[in-house]
Amino acid sequence: MLRFFKRLFFDENFNQKKAFLKSLDLFKDLTSREIGLLAQALHSRTYHAGETLFLEGDIGRALFILESGKVELSRREEQTGKSRLIYTIEPGEFFGEMALLEQLPRTASAVAAERSRLYLLYRSKLDNLLHYYPRVGVSIMSHLAQLLSARLRRASALSAKAADAVHG
Amino acid sequence: MAERRRFPLVPGLLVTAVICFLLYHMVRVLIPFALGFAVAYVANPIVSTFELKGLRRWVSVATLFLAVAGAFALAAGGLTDLVTMQFSTLQSSAPKYLTDSKAMLEGFEAKHIRRIPAAYRGMVSKEVNARLYDPLIDQVQKIPAYVLDLFPVLSMALLVPFITFFFLIDGPGAIDGFIQACPSRYVEQALHLISEIDASLGSYLRGLIIEALAITAASFTGLLIMDVNQALAIAVIAGVFNVVPYLGPALGAVVGGLVALFQYGTIWAPAKVLLLFAAVKFADDWVLQPIIAKHSTHLHALTLLASLMVGEALFGIIGMLFAVPVVCVLRALIKVIWTWYSTESRFRAPELLDGAALPYT
């Protein structure tokens, strides 16, 4: 009986969405209420297999979080002009975060490899969170900054290794 | 590099033209929907707060409606009686005010008409009557009709909550539906557009409510201090009709001024009321608006005026009511198109931050 009323009055989908977001590293420091605020700021969309999310060179305006399915990131090679798969996004991973920091052309194309459900965080929604709920916004921005730092460190190490290889 | 996206200018203009045509011919049908949308928009943050607790949206909306109905039921016994009483007093006093005004004007005429040669008195009196009294009395008598002309909106008292209910229930689902219907590659642009309209319209509506409450409170306080009759009714008129910029205080000054004139019988009383509403509007423009504008998109006074004139010319009073929100939406649309055009066309080169050339340490 209690379960019936709970199902009648409480939104299971919203709670599942919150649980999914809470499981992501990007939002791990947020409280349940803050995760709820974030869940309200996200938009969801289902992409069919083969649908293009964005192409390399498009101006980025949103962060994508993959809930289910698979999304392939590919980049066009300058010499051959052919597209090369660089990464396959799995559920629970996010991409396109650069759009939250600056409006620059995307560095890769994203295509749904199978039917995929994604959450989109638009830049101005994050700005709103930063304005009205600074803790939420700062936590996300701080995690993004750490991620960028890690990637830059990795890129520096790779370029140093490549330079060493060239110079013997 | 991938194929550039071009702004679909011709299809965009065609769609806009069709929408404008339909809106122009269906505006009266759309009024309850527009009002329902506005109410739902303002009430949405309350529903969202309930939603945060994990409640289903229909539960939150039903709770809100029950709470509002309860509040109305409570108010019906108290505040509504008071306002109704004040309005009915105002209505019953109107004929007396008119008679007094005619007597006052007749006294003025009798005093000054003696100076005119007897042969011309009849003709002058007739002319004055035809050119001054009759149009004046005619217009004064029409004031309640003008006010009542605005009240068909209230006849939608049942329809608007009904529509509001469904707008609130659907809420974000409708936006997600729109995003789902967009071609996949234009989803980010659709989000951009929704976000800009949301920011522009949201801040306008929230600002409007704050303004209406502030104008009602300030006018009521001022009128109470001046001891003007029907202070609450006049203040409510000023606050409510402020949905059309400048109309509320102007209407408050006219109605309040007439009440004060016939209550005190001197020119100073309406002058004070006029000053009060001028001060209220001044404080609104110079104190309240800058505070509201901090969190909203501020429209230039000339833009406001032009939009009101165009709205009035196209759709009358209803056009004036919706002129500013429509301008907000149009402005958001233009902003989005321009941002799209400028960024996609690389008009705005990305700025290189100071220190970007330094090694990562």
Coordinates of N, CA and C in Angstrom, one line a residue, chain A residues 7-11 14 18 33 36-37 40 43-47 51-62 64 76 103-106 120 122 124 131 149 152-153, chain B residues 1-5 48-49 51-59 175-176 179-185 187-189 191-192 195 198 295 339-340 343-344 346 348 350 360:
Chain A
R7 N 4.8 5.3 -5.2 CA 4.9 5.4 -6.7 C 4.0 6.4 -7.3
L8 N 2.8 6.6 -6.7 CA 1.8 7.5 -7.2 C 2.3 8.9 -7.0
F9 N 2.8 9.2 -5.9 CA 3.2 10.6 -5.6 C 4.6 11.0 -5.9
F10 N 5.5 10.0 -5.9 CA 6.9 10.4 -6.1 C 7.4 10.0 -7.4
D11 N 8.2 10.8 -8.0 CA 8.7 10.7 -9.4 C 9.9 9.8 -9.4
F14 N 12.7 11.0 -11.9 CA 13.5 12.1 -11.4 C 14.6 11.6 -10.5
K18 N 18.6 11.7 -10.8 CA 19.5 12.2 -9.8 C 20.6 11.2 -9.4
R33 N 20.1 17.8 -2.9 CA 19.4 18.9 -3.3 C 20.0 19.6 -4.5
G36 N 19.6 17.7 -7.5 CA 18.2 18.0 -8.0 C 18.1 19.2 -8.8
L37 N 18.8 20.3 -8.3 CA 18.8 21.6 -9.1 C 19.5 21.4 -10.4
Q40 N 17.3 19.6 -12.9 CA 16.3 20.5 -13.5 C 16.8 21.4 -14.6
H43 N 18.7 19.2 -20.1 CA 17.7 18.8 -21.0 C 18.1 17.5 -21.5
S44 N 17.1 16.7 -21.9 CA 17.4 15.3 -22.4 C 17.0 15.2 -23.8
R45 N 17.7 14.3 -24.5 CA 17.4 14.1 -25.9 C 17.9 12.7 -26.3
T46 N 17.0 12.0 -27.1 CA 17.4 10.7 -27.6 C 17.9 10.8 -29.0
Y47 N 19.1 10.3 -29.3 CA 19.6 10.3 -30.7 C 19.5 8.9 -31.2
E51 N 22.8 9.5 -36.1 CA 22.5 10.9 -36.0 C 23.7 11.7 -35.5
T52 N 23.9 12.8 -36.1 CA 25.1 13.7 -35.8 C 24.7 14.6 -34.6
L53 N 25.6 14.6 -33.6 CA 25.3 15.5 -32.5 C 25.9 16.9 -32.8
F54 N 27.2 16.8 -33.3 CA 27.8 18.0 -33.8 C 29.0 17.6 -34.8
L55 N 29.4 18.5 -35.6 CA 30.5 18.3 -36.5 C 31.7 19.1 -36.1
E56 N 32.9 18.6 -36.4 CA 34.1 19.3 -36.2 C 34.0 20.7 -36.8
G57 N 34.3 21.7 -36.1 CA 34.3 23.0 -36.6 C 33.0 23.8 -36.2
D58 N 32.0 23.0 -35.8 CA 30.7 23.7 -35.3 C 31.1 24.5 -34.0
I59 N 30.4 25.6 -33.8 CA 30.6 26.3 -32.5 C 29.9 25.5 -31.4
G60 N 30.6 25.2 -30.3 CA 30.0 24.4 -29.2 C 29.3 25.3 -28.3
R61 N 28.1 24.8 -27.8 CA 27.3 25.6 -26.9 C 26.8 24.8 -25.7
A62 N 27.1 23.4 -25.7 CA 26.5 22.6 -24.6 C 27.5 21.5 -24.3
F64 N 27.6 17.5 -23.2 CA 26.8 16.3 -23.4 C 27.2 15.3 -22.3
R76 N 38.8 14.6 -38.5 CA 39.2 14.5 -39.9 C 40.7 14.8 -40.0
Q103 N 33.2 29.8 -26.5 CA 32.5 29.4 -27.7 C 33.5 29.3 -28.9
L104 N 34.1 28.1 -29.0 CA 35.0 27.9 -30.1 C 34.6 26.7 -30.9
P105 N 35.2 26.6 -32.1 CA 34.8 25.4 -32.9 C 35.1 24.1 -32.2
R106 N 34.2 23.1 -32.4 CA 34.5 21.8 -31.8 C 35.7 21.2 -32.5
L120 N 21.9 17.3 -21.8 CA 22.6 18.5 -22.3 C 22.6 19.6 -21.3
Y122 N 23.3 23.3 -21.1 CA 23.6 24.5 -21.9 C 24.4 25.5 -21.0
S124 N 24.4 28.8 -20.6 CA 23.7 29.8 -19.7 C 23.0 29.2 -18.5
H131 N 25.3 31.7 -10.7 CA 24.8 33.0 -10.1 C 23.9 32.7 -8.9
S149 N 43.4 20.5 -16.4 CA 44.8 20.4 -16.0 C 45.4 19.0 -16.2
L152 N 46.1 18.6 -19.9 CA 47.2 19.4 -20.3 C 48.5 18.8 -19.9
R153 N 48.5 18.2 -18.7 CA 49.7 17.6 -18.2 C 50.0 16.4 -19.1
Chain B
M1 N 38.2 20.4 -42.8 CA 37.2 21.0 -41.9 C 35.7 20.7 -42.4
A2 N 34.9 20.5 -41.5 CA 33.5 20.0 -41.8 C 32.7 21.2 -42.5
E3 N 31.7 20.7 -43.2 CA 30.8 21.7 -43.9 C 30.2 22.7 -42.9
R4 N 30.3 23.9 -43.3 CA 29.8 25.0 -42.4 C 28.3 25.0 -42.3
R5 N 27.7 25.2 -41.2 CA 26.3 25.4 -41.1 C 25.9 26.8 -41.5
S48 N 8.8 23.7 -9.3 CA 10.1 23.1 -9.3 C 10.6 22.8 -7.9
T49 N 10.3 23.7 -6.9 CA 10.7 23.5 -5.6 C 10.1 22.2 -5.0
E51 N 9.2 19.7 -6.9 CA 9.8 18.7 -7.7 C 11.1 18.2 -7.1
L52 N 11.8 19.2 -6.6 CA 13.1 18.9 -6.0 C 13.0 17.9 -4.8
K53 N 11.9 17.9 -4.2 CA 11.6 16.9 -3.1 C 11.3 15.5 -3.6
G54 N 11.3 15.4 -4.9 CA 11.0 14.1 -5.6 C 9.5 13.9 -5.9
L55 N 8.7 14.9 -5.6 CA 7.2 14.7 -5.9 C 7.0 14.8 -7.4
R56 N 6.0 14.0 -7.8 CA 5.6 14.1 -9.2 C 5.1 15.4 -9.6
R57 N 5.2 15.8 -10.8 CA 4.8 17.2 -11.2 C 3.3 17.4 -11.0
W58 N 2.5 16.4 -11.3 CA 1.1 16.7 -11.2 C 0.7 16.9 -9.7
V59 N 1.4 16.2 -8.8 CA 1.1 16.3 -7.4 C 1.5 17.8 -7.0
I175 N 9.5 21.4 -23.4 CA 10.7 21.9 -24.0 C 11.6 20.8 -24.5
D176 N 11.6 19.7 -23.7 CA 12.4 18.5 -24.2 C 11.8 17.9 -25.5
I179 N 13.0 20.1 -28.2 CA 14.4 19.7 -28.5 C 14.5 18.4 -29.3
Q180 N 13.7 17.5 -28.9 CA 13.7 16.2 -29.5 C 13.3 16.3 -31.0
A181 N 12.3 17.3 -31.3 CA 11.8 17.4 -32.6 C 12.8 18.2 -33.5
C182 N 13.8 18.9 -32.9 CA 14.8 19.6 -33.7 C 15.7 18.7 -34.4
P183 N 16.1 19.1 -35.6 CA 17.2 18.3 -36.3 C 18.4 18.2 -35.4
S184 N 19.0 17.0 -35.3 CA 20.0 16.8 -34.2 C 21.1 17.8 -34.2
R185 N 21.5 18.3 -35.4 CA 22.7 19.2 -35.4 C 22.4 20.6 -35.0
V187 N 20.3 21.2 -32.3 CA 19.9 21.1 -30.9 C 20.5 22.2 -30.0
E188 N 21.8 22.4 -30.2 CA 22.5 23.4 -29.4 C 22.0 24.8 -29.7
Q189 N 21.6 25.0 -30.9 CA 21.0 26.4 -31.3 C 19.6 26.5 -30.7
L191 N 18.6 25.1 -28.0 CA 18.8 25.4 -26.5 C 19.2 26.8 -26.3
H192 N 20.0 27.3 -27.2 CA 20.5 28.7 -27.1 C 19.3 29.7 -27.2
S195 N 17.0 29.3 -24.1 CA 17.7 29.9 -23.0 C 17.6 31.5 -23.0
D198 N 14.0 32.5 -22.4 CA 13.7 32.2 -21.0 C 14.3 33.4 -20.1
H295 N 19.0 42.1 -12.7 CA 18.8 40.7 -13.0 C 17.9 40.5 -14.3
T339 N 24.3 36.2 -32.7 CA 25.4 35.4 -32.2 C 25.7 34.3 -33.1
W340 N 24.7 33.6 -33.6 CA 24.9 32.5 -34.5 C 25.7 33.0 -35.8
T343 N 29.4 34.2 -34.8 CA 30.3 33.1 -34.4 C 30.5 32.1 -35.5
E344 N 29.5 31.7 -36.2 CA 29.6 30.7 -37.3 C 30.4 31.3 -38.5
R346 N 32.7 33.5 -38.1 CA 34.0 33.8 -37.6 C 34.3 35.4 -37.6
R348 N 33.8 37.0 -35.0 CA 34.4 37.3 -33.7 C 35.6 36.3 -33.5
P350 N 38.4 34.3 -31.6 CA 38.6 34.0 -30.2 C 39.8 34.8 -29.6
Y360 N 53.0 25.1 -19.1 CA 52.1 24.7 -18.0 C 53.0 24.1 -16.8

